[in-house]
Short mmCIF file of C-alpha atoms and ligand atoms in Angstrom, two decimals:
data_model
loop_
_atom_site.label_atom_id
_atom_site.label_comp_id
_atom_site.label_asym_id
_atom_site.label_seq_id
_atom_site.Cartn_x
_atom_site.Cartn_y
_atom_site.Cartn_z
CA MET A 21 0.03 -0.18 0.06
CA ILE A 22 2.73 2.40 1.01
CA GLU A 23 4.17 1.58 -2.27
CA MET A 24 1.61 2.27 -4.50
CA ASP A 25 -0.60 5.07 -6.61
CA ASP A 26 -4.04 6.06 -6.79
CA PRO A 27 -6.46 4.39 -7.60
CA ARG A 28 -4.61 1.05 -6.55
CA HIS A 29 -3.60 2.60 -3.25
CA ALA A 30 -6.92 4.39 -2.36
CA ARG A 31 -8.47 0.69 -2.76
CA HIS A 32 -6.26 -0.67 -0.38
CA ARG A 33 -6.55 2.08 1.83
CA ARG A 34 -10.20 2.02 1.96
CA ILE A 35 -10.38 -1.15 2.66
CA VAL A 36 -7.96 -1.08 5.37
CA SER A 37 -9.02 2.01 7.08
CA ARG A 38 -12.68 0.72 7.04
CA ALA A 39 -11.04 -2.35 9.42
CA PHE A 40 -8.79 0.03 11.33
CA THR A 41 -11.41 2.41 12.80
CA PRO A 42 -11.19 4.37 15.92
CA ARG A 43 -13.63 1.78 17.41
CA MET A 44 -11.30 -0.99 16.45
CA ILE A 45 -8.50 0.91 17.89
CA GLN A 46 -10.42 1.75 20.95
CA ARG A 47 -10.99 -1.61 21.64
CA PHE A 48 -7.21 -2.73 21.57
CA THR A 49 -6.89 0.35 24.10
CA ASP A 50 -7.31 -1.63 27.35
CA ASP A 51 -4.98 -3.91 26.20
CA VAL A 52 -2.50 -1.03 25.36
CA GLU A 53 -2.88 -0.30 28.95
CA LEU A 54 -2.52 -3.76 30.46
CA THR A 55 0.39 -4.74 28.06
CA ALA A 56 2.27 -1.75 29.19
CA ALA A 57 1.81 -2.63 33.04
CA GLY A 58 3.09 -6.01 32.15
CA ILE A 59 5.90 -4.91 30.63
CA VAL A 60 6.89 -2.57 33.25
CA ASP A 61 6.10 -5.00 35.86
CA ALA A 62 7.93 -7.64 34.54
CA VAL A 63 11.48 -5.50 34.95
CA ALA A 64 10.11 -3.26 37.92
CA ASP A 65 12.26 -5.12 40.69
CA ARG A 66 15.59 -5.26 38.50
CA GLY A 67 16.83 -1.85 38.99
CA SER A 68 18.28 -1.91 35.14
CA CYS A 69 17.55 -3.59 31.89
CA ASP A 70 18.29 -3.00 28.10
CA PHE A 71 15.18 -0.35 27.38
CA VAL A 72 14.94 -1.27 23.80
CA ALA A 73 14.30 -5.15 23.96
CA GLU A 74 12.52 -5.34 27.28
CA ILE A 75 10.30 -2.29 27.38
CA ALA A 76 10.20 -0.14 24.12
CA ALA A 77 10.27 -2.96 21.58
CA ARG A 78 7.60 -4.87 23.64
CA LEU A 79 4.38 -2.96 23.14
CA PRO A 80 4.13 -1.95 19.79
CA LEU A 81 4.80 -5.60 18.56
CA LYS A 82 2.36 -7.18 20.89
CA ILE A 83 -0.49 -4.30 19.91
CA ILE A 84 -0.04 -5.35 15.99
CA CYS A 85 -0.12 -8.99 16.57
CA ASP A 86 -2.97 -9.10 18.64
CA LEU A 87 -4.73 -6.39 16.52
CA MET A 88 -3.91 -9.07 13.51
CA GLY A 89 -4.67 -11.93 15.56
CA ILE A 90 -1.22 -13.27 15.63
CA ASP A 91 -0.58 -15.95 18.28
CA ASP A 92 1.80 -14.75 21.30
CA LYS A 93 3.87 -17.95 20.71
CA ASP A 94 4.73 -16.64 17.06
CA GLN A 95 5.58 -12.75 18.31
CA GLY A 96 9.35 -13.62 18.67
CA PHE A 97 9.75 -14.97 15.29
CA VAL A 98 7.94 -11.48 14.15
CA PHE A 99 10.42 -9.64 15.70
CA GLU A 100 12.99 -11.17 14.54
CA ARG A 101 12.07 -11.07 11.03
CA THR A 102 11.20 -7.39 11.36
CA ASN A 103 14.21 -6.78 12.47
CA ARG A 104 16.07 -8.10 9.33
CA ILE A 105 13.98 -6.00 7.13
CA LEU A 106 14.45 -2.84 8.71
CA GLY A 107 17.91 -3.14 9.48
CA ALA A 108 19.19 -4.86 6.36
CA GLU A 109 21.84 -2.26 6.08
CA ASP A 110 22.99 -3.21 9.57
CA PRO A 111 25.72 -5.90 9.56
CA GLU A 112 24.42 -6.99 12.65
CA TYR A 113 21.01 -8.19 11.20
CA ALA A 114 22.05 -8.74 7.33
CA ALA A 115 22.87 -12.42 6.86
CA GLU A 116 25.64 -11.70 4.89
CA PRO A 117 27.74 -8.69 3.84
CA GLY A 118 26.35 -7.00 0.86
CA ALA A 119 23.29 -9.37 0.92
CA SER A 120 20.90 -6.94 2.29
CA GLY A 121 18.18 -7.44 -0.33
CA ALA A 122 18.04 -11.08 -0.40
CA THR A 123 17.75 -10.77 3.26
CA MET A 124 14.96 -8.38 3.31
CA LEU A 125 13.18 -10.40 0.68
CA HIS A 126 13.44 -13.82 2.58
CA ALA A 127 12.31 -12.25 5.75
CA ALA A 128 9.05 -10.64 4.14
CA ASN A 129 8.41 -14.02 2.60
CA GLU A 130 8.74 -15.52 5.95
CA LEU A 131 6.19 -13.35 7.42
CA ALA A 132 3.82 -13.22 4.41
CA ALA A 133 3.73 -17.18 4.85
CA LEU A 134 2.52 -16.82 8.25
CA VAL A 135 -0.12 -14.23 7.66
CA GLN A 136 -1.31 -16.24 4.68
CA GLU A 137 -1.56 -19.56 6.96
CA LEU A 138 -3.85 -17.09 9.61
CA ALA A 139 -5.94 -15.52 6.60
CA ARG A 140 -7.15 -19.13 5.81
CA SER A 141 -8.08 -20.08 9.12
CA ARG A 142 -9.87 -16.83 10.08
CA ALA A 143 -11.72 -16.63 6.42
CA ALA A 144 -13.12 -20.19 7.15
CA ARG A 145 -13.68 -18.85 11.02
CA PRO A 146 -13.55 -14.87 11.16
CA THR A 147 -13.08 -13.69 14.71
CA ASP A 148 -12.66 -9.88 15.94
CA ASP A 149 -9.36 -9.35 14.74
CA LEU A 150 -8.05 -7.05 11.83
CA THR A 151 -7.00 -10.13 9.67
CA SER A 152 -10.87 -11.29 9.55
CA ALA A 153 -12.17 -7.70 8.84
CA LEU A 154 -9.41 -7.82 5.92
CA VAL A 155 -10.30 -11.02 4.16
CA ASN A 156 -13.92 -11.05 4.70
CA ALA A 157 -15.70 -8.71 2.31
CA ASN A 158 -16.65 -5.25 3.83
CA ILE A 159 -20.25 -3.30 3.33
CA ASP A 160 -19.39 -2.32 -0.26
CA GLY A 161 -18.09 -6.15 -0.80
CA GLU A 162 -14.59 -5.28 -1.06
CA LYS A 163 -11.58 -7.45 0.78
CA LEU A 164 -7.79 -7.85 0.36
CA THR A 165 -6.76 -11.21 -1.71
CA TRP A 166 -4.46 -13.02 0.89
CA GLN A 167 -1.49 -11.89 -1.43
CA GLU A 168 -2.70 -8.19 -0.68
CA LEU A 169 -3.27 -9.23 2.99
CA ALA A 170 0.17 -10.34 3.30
CA SER A 171 2.23 -7.34 1.72
CA PHE A 172 -0.19 -5.35 4.26
CA PHE A 173 0.53 -7.20 7.14
CA VAL A 174 4.45 -7.06 6.42
CA LEU A 175 4.17 -3.12 6.16
CA LEU A 176 2.05 -3.03 9.10
CA VAL A 177 4.57 -5.07 11.56
CA ILE A 178 7.30 -2.71 9.65
CA ALA A 179 5.39 0.44 9.68
CA GLY A 180 4.07 0.05 13.10
CA ASN A 181 6.38 -1.68 15.03
CA GLU A 182 10.34 -0.56 15.00
CA THR A 183 9.28 3.11 14.52
CA THR A 184 6.82 3.35 17.57
CA ARG A 185 9.56 1.39 19.56
CA ASN A 186 12.29 3.83 18.20
CA ALA A 187 9.95 7.11 19.37
CA ILE A 188 9.54 5.37 22.96
CA SER A 189 13.61 4.62 23.19
CA HIS A 190 14.56 8.37 22.12
CA GLY A 191 11.89 9.37 24.39
CA LEU A 192 13.61 8.01 27.22
CA LYS A 193 17.02 9.03 25.87
CA LEU A 194 15.40 12.53 25.64
CA LEU A 195 13.92 12.77 28.63
CA THR A 196 17.24 11.63 30.41
CA GLU A 197 19.27 14.51 28.71
CA HIS A 198 16.44 17.18 29.55
CA PRO A 199 15.51 16.74 33.09
CA ASP A 200 13.66 19.82 33.07
CA GLN A 201 11.31 18.42 30.47
CA LYS A 202 10.76 15.11 32.18
CA ALA A 203 10.14 16.64 35.52
CA LEU A 204 7.42 19.47 33.90
CA TRP A 205 5.68 15.99 32.22
CA GLN A 206 6.09 14.31 35.54
CA SER A 207 4.54 17.45 37.29
CA ASP A 208 1.18 16.91 34.99
CA PHE A 209 1.28 13.92 32.99
CA GLU A 210 -2.05 14.30 31.28
CA ARG A 211 -1.55 17.87 30.33
CA TYR A 212 1.79 17.83 29.16
CA ALA A 213 1.23 14.27 27.26
CA PRO A 214 -0.05 15.47 23.82
CA GLY A 215 2.90 17.91 23.45
CA ALA A 216 5.57 15.84 24.65
CA VAL A 217 4.49 12.76 22.44
CA GLU A 218 4.75 15.38 19.49
CA GLU A 219 7.78 16.43 20.33
CA ILE A 220 9.63 13.16 21.01
CA VAL A 221 8.55 12.04 17.43
CA ARG A 222 9.58 15.36 16.12
CA VAL A 223 13.02 15.34 17.34
CA ALA A 224 13.34 11.33 17.00
CA SER A 225 12.04 11.61 13.31
CA PRO A 226 12.07 7.66 13.77
CA VAL A 227 11.27 7.31 9.86
CA ILE A 228 14.40 9.64 8.25
CA TYR A 229 13.22 9.77 4.72
CA MET A 230 10.29 8.71 2.16
CA ARG A 231 11.17 8.70 -1.36
CA ARG A 232 9.00 9.51 -4.48
CA SER A 233 9.63 9.58 -8.06
CA LEU A 234 8.38 11.99 -10.94
CA THR A 235 5.64 11.05 -13.36
CA GLN A 236 6.33 14.29 -15.38
CA ASP A 237 8.37 17.32 -15.75
CA TYR A 238 7.73 20.22 -12.50
CA GLU A 239 9.06 23.15 -11.17
CA THR A 240 8.63 23.29 -7.21
CA ALA A 241 7.19 26.30 -5.54
CA ALA A 242 11.14 27.27 -4.50
CA GLY A 243 11.95 27.10 -8.20
CA GLN A 244 13.94 23.84 -8.77
CA ARG A 245 13.02 22.13 -12.11
CA PHE A 246 12.63 18.28 -12.01
CA LYS A 247 12.50 15.89 -14.73
CA GLU A 248 9.92 12.83 -15.19
CA HIS A 249 11.36 9.57 -13.57
CA ASP A 250 13.75 11.88 -11.12
CA LYS A 251 13.87 10.54 -7.42
CA VAL A 252 13.69 12.84 -4.62
CA VAL A 253 14.00 11.93 -1.02
CA MET A 254 12.19 13.83 1.92
CA VAL A 255 14.01 13.96 4.55
CA TYR A 256 11.50 14.27 7.64
CA TRP A 257 14.53 14.41 9.94
CA SER A 258 15.83 17.40 8.66
CA ALA A 259 12.29 19.10 7.92
CA ASN A 260 11.34 18.60 11.26
CA ARG A 261 14.79 20.77 12.06
CA ASP A 262 13.63 23.27 9.68
CA GLU A 263 14.74 26.80 11.52
CA THR A 264 12.19 28.79 9.39
CA VAL A 265 9.38 26.61 11.02
CA PHE A 266 10.67 25.56 14.36
CA ASP A 267 12.36 28.09 16.71
CA ASP A 268 15.35 26.49 18.35
CA PRO A 269 14.61 23.48 16.29
CA HIS A 270 17.32 21.79 18.22
CA ARG A 271 15.86 22.14 21.46
CA PHE A 272 13.66 19.59 23.00
CA ASP A 273 10.55 21.11 24.25
CA ILE A 274 7.05 19.47 25.15
CA THR A 275 5.22 22.67 25.42
CA ARG A 276 6.51 23.48 21.67
CA ASP A 277 3.17 25.19 20.10
CA PRO A 278 2.50 25.08 17.38
CA ASN A 279 4.46 21.77 16.22
CA PRO A 280 3.89 21.29 12.75
CA HIS A 281 6.12 18.61 12.28
CA VAL A 282 6.33 15.71 9.73
CA GLY A 283 7.26 12.55 11.47
CA PHE A 284 4.07 11.23 10.63
CA GLY A 285 4.56 12.39 6.97
CA ALA A 286 2.94 15.15 5.59
CA ALA A 287 -0.52 15.91 4.57
CA GLY A 288 -1.27 13.48 1.83
CA PRO A 289 -2.74 10.08 0.41
CA HIS A 290 0.01 8.55 2.50
CA PHE A 291 -0.27 10.08 5.70
CA CYS A 292 0.56 7.53 8.74
CA LEU A 293 -2.27 5.62 9.26
CA GLY A 294 -1.27 4.30 12.61
CA ALA A 295 -0.67 7.92 13.52
CA HIS A 296 -3.39 7.49 16.31
CA LEU A 297 -2.38 4.18 17.42
CA ALA A 298 1.36 5.26 17.84
CA ARG A 299 0.52 8.24 19.89
CA ARG A 300 -1.53 6.58 22.19
CA GLU A 301 1.45 3.55 22.52
CA ILE A 302 3.98 5.99 23.47
CA THR A 303 1.65 7.89 25.96
CA VAL A 304 0.79 4.65 27.63
CA MET A 305 4.22 3.52 27.92
CA PHE A 306 5.40 6.75 29.59
CA ARG A 307 2.26 6.66 31.89
CA GLU A 308 3.13 3.42 33.01
CA LEU A 309 6.77 4.10 33.17
CA PHE A 310 6.41 7.48 35.16
CA ARG A 311 3.92 5.84 37.42
CA LYS A 312 6.09 2.87 38.83
CA LEU A 313 9.64 3.61 37.71
CA PRO A 314 9.49 7.42 38.12
CA ASP A 315 13.38 8.12 37.99
CA ILE A 316 13.92 5.72 35.39
CA ARG A 317 16.62 7.22 32.80
CA ALA A 318 19.36 6.02 29.83
CA ALA A 319 22.39 4.89 31.75
CA GLY A 320 24.49 5.22 28.89
CA GLU A 321 25.04 6.06 25.19
CA PRO A 322 22.29 4.06 22.76
CA ASP A 323 23.50 1.72 20.43
CA ARG A 324 22.42 3.13 17.20
CA LEU A 325 21.14 1.22 14.05
CA GLN A 326 23.46 1.94 11.14
CA SER A 327 20.92 2.82 8.80
CA ASN A 328 19.83 5.92 6.65
CA PHE A 329 16.23 5.17 6.51
CA ILE A 330 15.28 4.42 10.45
CA ASN A 331 16.58 6.03 13.22
CA GLY A 332 16.86 3.33 15.30
CA ILE A 333 18.54 2.71 18.78
CA LYS A 334 19.41 -1.35 19.01
CA ARG A 335 20.29 -1.07 22.60
CA LEU A 336 19.89 1.33 25.62
CA PRO A 337 20.70 0.53 29.21
CA CYS A 338 18.37 2.18 31.55
CA GLU A 339 18.46 2.76 35.38
CA PHE A 340 15.66 2.80 38.22
CA THR A 341 15.16 2.54 41.77
CA PRO A 342 13.62 -1.16 41.83
CA THR A 343 9.97 -0.99 43.02
CA SER A 344 10.88 -3.64 45.70
CA THR A 345 13.33 -1.20 47.55
CA ARG A 346 10.60 1.66 47.52
CA THR A 347 7.95 0.03 48.35
CA THR A 348 7.89 -1.35 51.70
CA GLY A 349 7.03 -5.10 52.30
CA SER A 350 4.25 -6.52 50.16
CA MET B 16 35.52 22.30 21.32
CA GLU B 17 37.31 18.94 19.79
CA ARG B 18 35.06 17.06 18.46
CA THR B 19 36.80 16.23 15.31
CA GLY B 20 37.94 13.22 16.68
CA GLU B 21 34.92 11.41 16.63
CA LEU B 22 34.38 12.04 12.78
CA THR B 23 35.67 9.89 9.98
CA GLY B 24 37.09 10.79 6.82
CA GLY B 25 39.04 14.12 6.34
CA ALA B 26 35.81 16.44 6.61
CA ALA B 27 36.04 17.51 9.90
CA MET B 28 33.06 20.00 10.86
CA ALA B 29 35.04 22.18 13.27
CA ALA B 30 34.37 25.92 12.97
CA GLU B 31 37.62 26.82 10.72
CA GLN B 32 36.59 23.49 8.25
CA PRO B 33 33.40 23.21 7.98
CA LEU B 34 31.37 20.66 5.87
CA GLY B 35 30.56 21.50 2.55
CA PRO B 36 27.25 20.38 0.73
CA ASP B 37 29.83 18.03 -1.50
CA ASP B 38 31.27 16.53 1.61
CA ILE B 39 28.00 14.84 2.79
CA ASP B 40 26.89 11.78 1.30
CA PHE B 41 23.27 10.77 2.59
CA SER B 42 23.63 7.02 1.54
CA ASP B 43 26.62 6.89 3.54
CA PRO B 44 26.12 4.60 6.70
CA GLY B 45 29.04 6.08 8.08
CA PHE B 46 27.61 9.68 7.65
CA TRP B 47 24.65 8.50 9.97
CA ALA B 48 27.14 7.14 12.00
CA ARG B 49 28.31 10.61 13.27
CA PRO B 50 27.58 12.55 16.50
CA LEU B 51 24.08 14.20 16.44
CA ARG B 52 25.44 17.63 16.49
CA ASP B 53 27.52 16.80 13.06
CA ARG B 54 24.44 15.70 11.48
CA GLU B 55 22.18 18.48 12.61
CA ALA B 56 25.19 20.91 11.14
CA ALA B 57 25.29 19.44 8.23
CA PHE B 58 21.51 19.39 7.45
CA ALA B 59 21.29 23.14 8.41
CA LEU B 60 23.94 23.73 5.81
CA LEU B 61 21.98 21.39 2.90
CA ARG B 62 18.79 23.30 3.93
CA ARG B 63 20.37 26.78 3.26
CA GLN B 64 21.55 25.88 0.00
CA ARG B 65 19.26 27.39 -3.16
CA SER B 66 18.55 24.08 -4.74
CA ALA B 67 18.40 20.34 -3.43
CA PRO B 68 21.60 18.62 -3.99
CA PHE B 69 21.89 15.25 -6.30
CA TYR B 70 23.41 12.22 -4.90
CA ALA B 71 24.70 9.51 -7.32
CA VAL B 72 23.70 6.35 -6.13
CA THR B 73 26.06 3.70 -4.94
CA GLU B 74 25.84 0.14 -5.96
CA ASN B 75 23.74 -1.74 -3.56
CA LEU B 76 21.00 1.37 -3.78
CA GLY B 77 19.68 0.01 -6.95
CA ALA B 78 19.20 2.46 -10.13
CA GLY B 79 15.88 3.10 -11.53
CA PRO B 80 14.54 4.26 -14.46
CA GLY B 81 15.41 7.75 -13.16
CA GLY B 82 19.24 7.02 -13.50
CA GLY B 83 21.80 6.83 -11.18
CA GLY B 84 20.69 8.77 -8.18
CA TYR B 85 18.36 11.23 -6.29
CA TYR B 86 17.92 14.78 -5.11
CA LEU B 87 17.64 15.01 -1.23
CA LEU B 88 14.79 17.59 0.05
CA THR B 89 15.64 18.79 3.34
CA ARG B 90 13.30 21.88 3.64
CA HIS B 91 9.91 21.69 5.47
CA ALA B 92 8.41 23.55 2.55
CA ASP B 93 9.46 21.42 0.04
CA VAL B 94 8.03 17.73 1.99
CA LEU B 95 4.88 19.55 2.05
CA GLU B 96 4.90 20.17 -1.45
CA VAL B 97 5.69 16.95 -2.67
CA SER B 98 3.51 14.63 -0.01
CA ARG B 99 0.53 17.17 -1.60
CA ARG B 100 0.72 16.12 -4.95
CA PRO B 101 0.98 12.31 -5.34
CA LYS B 102 0.39 12.53 -9.20
CA VAL B 103 3.09 14.17 -9.69
CA PHE B 104 5.58 12.48 -7.06
CA SER B 105 4.54 8.55 -7.42
CA SER B 106 5.24 5.75 -4.68
CA ALA B 107 4.66 3.05 -6.95
CA SER B 108 8.55 2.51 -7.39
CA GLY B 109 8.91 2.27 -4.14
CA ILE B 110 9.59 4.62 -1.08
CA ARG B 111 13.34 3.63 -0.27
CA ILE B 112 16.13 5.14 -2.52
CA ALA B 113 16.62 1.94 -4.39
CA ASP B 114 13.47 0.76 -6.22
CA LYS B 115 11.36 -1.91 -4.75
CA PRO B 116 12.52 -5.65 -5.47
CA GLU B 117 9.68 -6.24 -8.11
CA SER B 118 9.21 -3.11 -9.63
CA SER B 119 11.45 -4.04 -12.32
CA SER B 120 9.62 -7.28 -13.49
CA ARG B 121 6.08 -6.22 -12.66
CA SER B 122 3.61 -3.15 -13.94
CA SER B 123 3.29 -1.41 -10.42
CA THR B 124 -0.02 0.78 -11.16
CA ARG B 125 -2.15 -2.55 -11.65
C1 LIG C 429 6.15 6.82 15.99
C2 LIG C 429 5.42 5.87 15.60
C3 LIG C 429 5.30 6.15 13.62
C4 LIG C 429 5.84 6.99 12.75
C5 LIG C 429 6.89 7.80 13.43
C6 LIG C 429 5.46 6.47 11.53
C7 LIG C 429 5.80 7.24 10.34
C8 LIG C 429 5.12 6.82 9.15
C9 LIG C 429 5.83 7.73 7.92
C10 LIG C 429 6.48 8.87 7.81
C11 LIG C 429 4.88 7.29 6.94
C12 LIG C 429 4.65 7.84 5.51
C13 LIG C 429 4.20 8.86 5.32
C14 LIG C 429 3.99 9.28 3.79
O1 LIG C 429 4.53 8.58 3.18
O2 LIG C 429 3.45 10.55 3.68
C15 LIG C 429 3.74 5.94 7.48
C16 LIG C 429 2.98 5.59 6.62
C17 LIG C 429 2.28 4.42 7.52
N1 LIG C 429 2.02 3.73 8.67
FE1 LIG C 429 3.01 4.78 10.25
N2 LIG C 429 4.36 5.47 11.63
C18 LIG C 429 4.49 5.24 13.00
C19 LIG C 429 3.31 4.22 13.56
C20 LIG C 429 2.86 3.69 12.90
C21 LIG C 429 1.98 2.35 13.51
C22 LIG C 429 1.71 2.45 14.95
C23 LIG C 429 1.44 1.71 12.37
C24 LIG C 429 0.18 0.81 12.15
C25 LIG C 429 0.02 0.02 13.04
C26 LIG C 429 1.44 2.35 11.24
C27 LIG C 429 0.99 2.22 9.74
C28 LIG C 429 1.33 2.71 8.85
C29 LIG C 429 0.94 2.44 7.51
C30 LIG C 429 -0.16 1.24 7.28
C31 LIG C 429 1.77 3.41 6.33
C32 LIG C 429 1.09 3.69 5.10
C33 LIG C 429 0.18 4.51 5.07
C34 LIG C 429 -0.37 4.68 3.04
O3 LIG C 429 0.71 4.26 2.42
O4 LIG C 429 -1.25 4.82 3.02
N3 LIG C 429 2.75 3.34 11.58
N4 LIG C 429 4.17 6.21 8.72
#
């Protein structure tokens, strides 16, 4: 879908957004809270852990898998495959040096096989998950073929998984580097949450760029001429630091207003389908962290993904006062 | 301000020897390994250029019908303009720098 133009794109987006409704997301919202609580509880008495693997990565993956109806036992499999697809340029994930295209394709095929099997079972016996909604005809008789469903799923785990994870990891890093902003957010969580989440996404810009190609010659408003077939790369990471739009763009300011960042893409047909869900996940994660581990902080330099596409963090040590020493007894 | 030791290559970003637009290779993973401050300075520089810089693709990036390269749009206004005009700026050949794997063998517009 992300690699399609209208009318093909519009048809996909229509089918998917009918299933991916606010109601559907709302239904999974309780799950977001429960899942986040479970994730934090699991590390709460340890005092330190790898923030990425044990906290940030868990929530988005579980939510997408739950949404699609993927079994808990297959989530490790999904996690590992998405790492390979997105991090294909990073030597840690590529099967062999220079084989990044093959690595990506192979991992994508494995994910596709998993979801096609799921689709087969949901076509026969629908449940209330997204997969069922997508493979069974909706009110206008539209549905996705299994093939289309498979590529949508691959897109979803890729688009909605690492991106949100990295936003959460960058969030902890930013809040650690800016204790005043952390204190401000903690002083009134609900009041500052919407602004804090937007500012984290702006500064992190988890998706560094998206590329387009020209279907015709074109002169931009700024006066640059492009030719048919030219490729242009929109660097969101840079646009989000444009000093003509953002005052003091390198400052992390959770009260920034307005904050017209393009971290989820700019207005247009491809604007991030999961922006609402992502905002919700980031909010819930930090609410839960601040509630149970209020002094959580990054305890070292992040190990960054080597990629010009995803602004990723592979590992980030974190520290906090364990709950067992803070609460008396119980 | 002793930060030059962290840089790879000879293009140090110390004030007396600023990185020129030609020294910034977006598709070089080494560029993204640089410290945040250097990347911020590099993009600030690119945003001030009159036109978007053109980069030739390196071998593993896969040249599409547009030939071997891409233009880098670094300004907020350019991103808005391109996103708003999907008929002119197509996603069908892929959204990474390299064309999507199957786009050479299959029509991508249905
Ligand atoms: C902080 C987290 C996220 C960021 C930064 C992000 C960013 C983006 C960006 C930049 C685009 C492309 C926009 C364009 O080309 O104009 C996009 C598209 C998309 N995103 Fe997200 N995203 C995030 C989370 C999610 C989540 C949680 C989901 C789903 C569960 C999701 C699903 C999608 C889909 C399906 C598309 C393709 C839409 C289309 O082509 O019509 N994203 N996202």
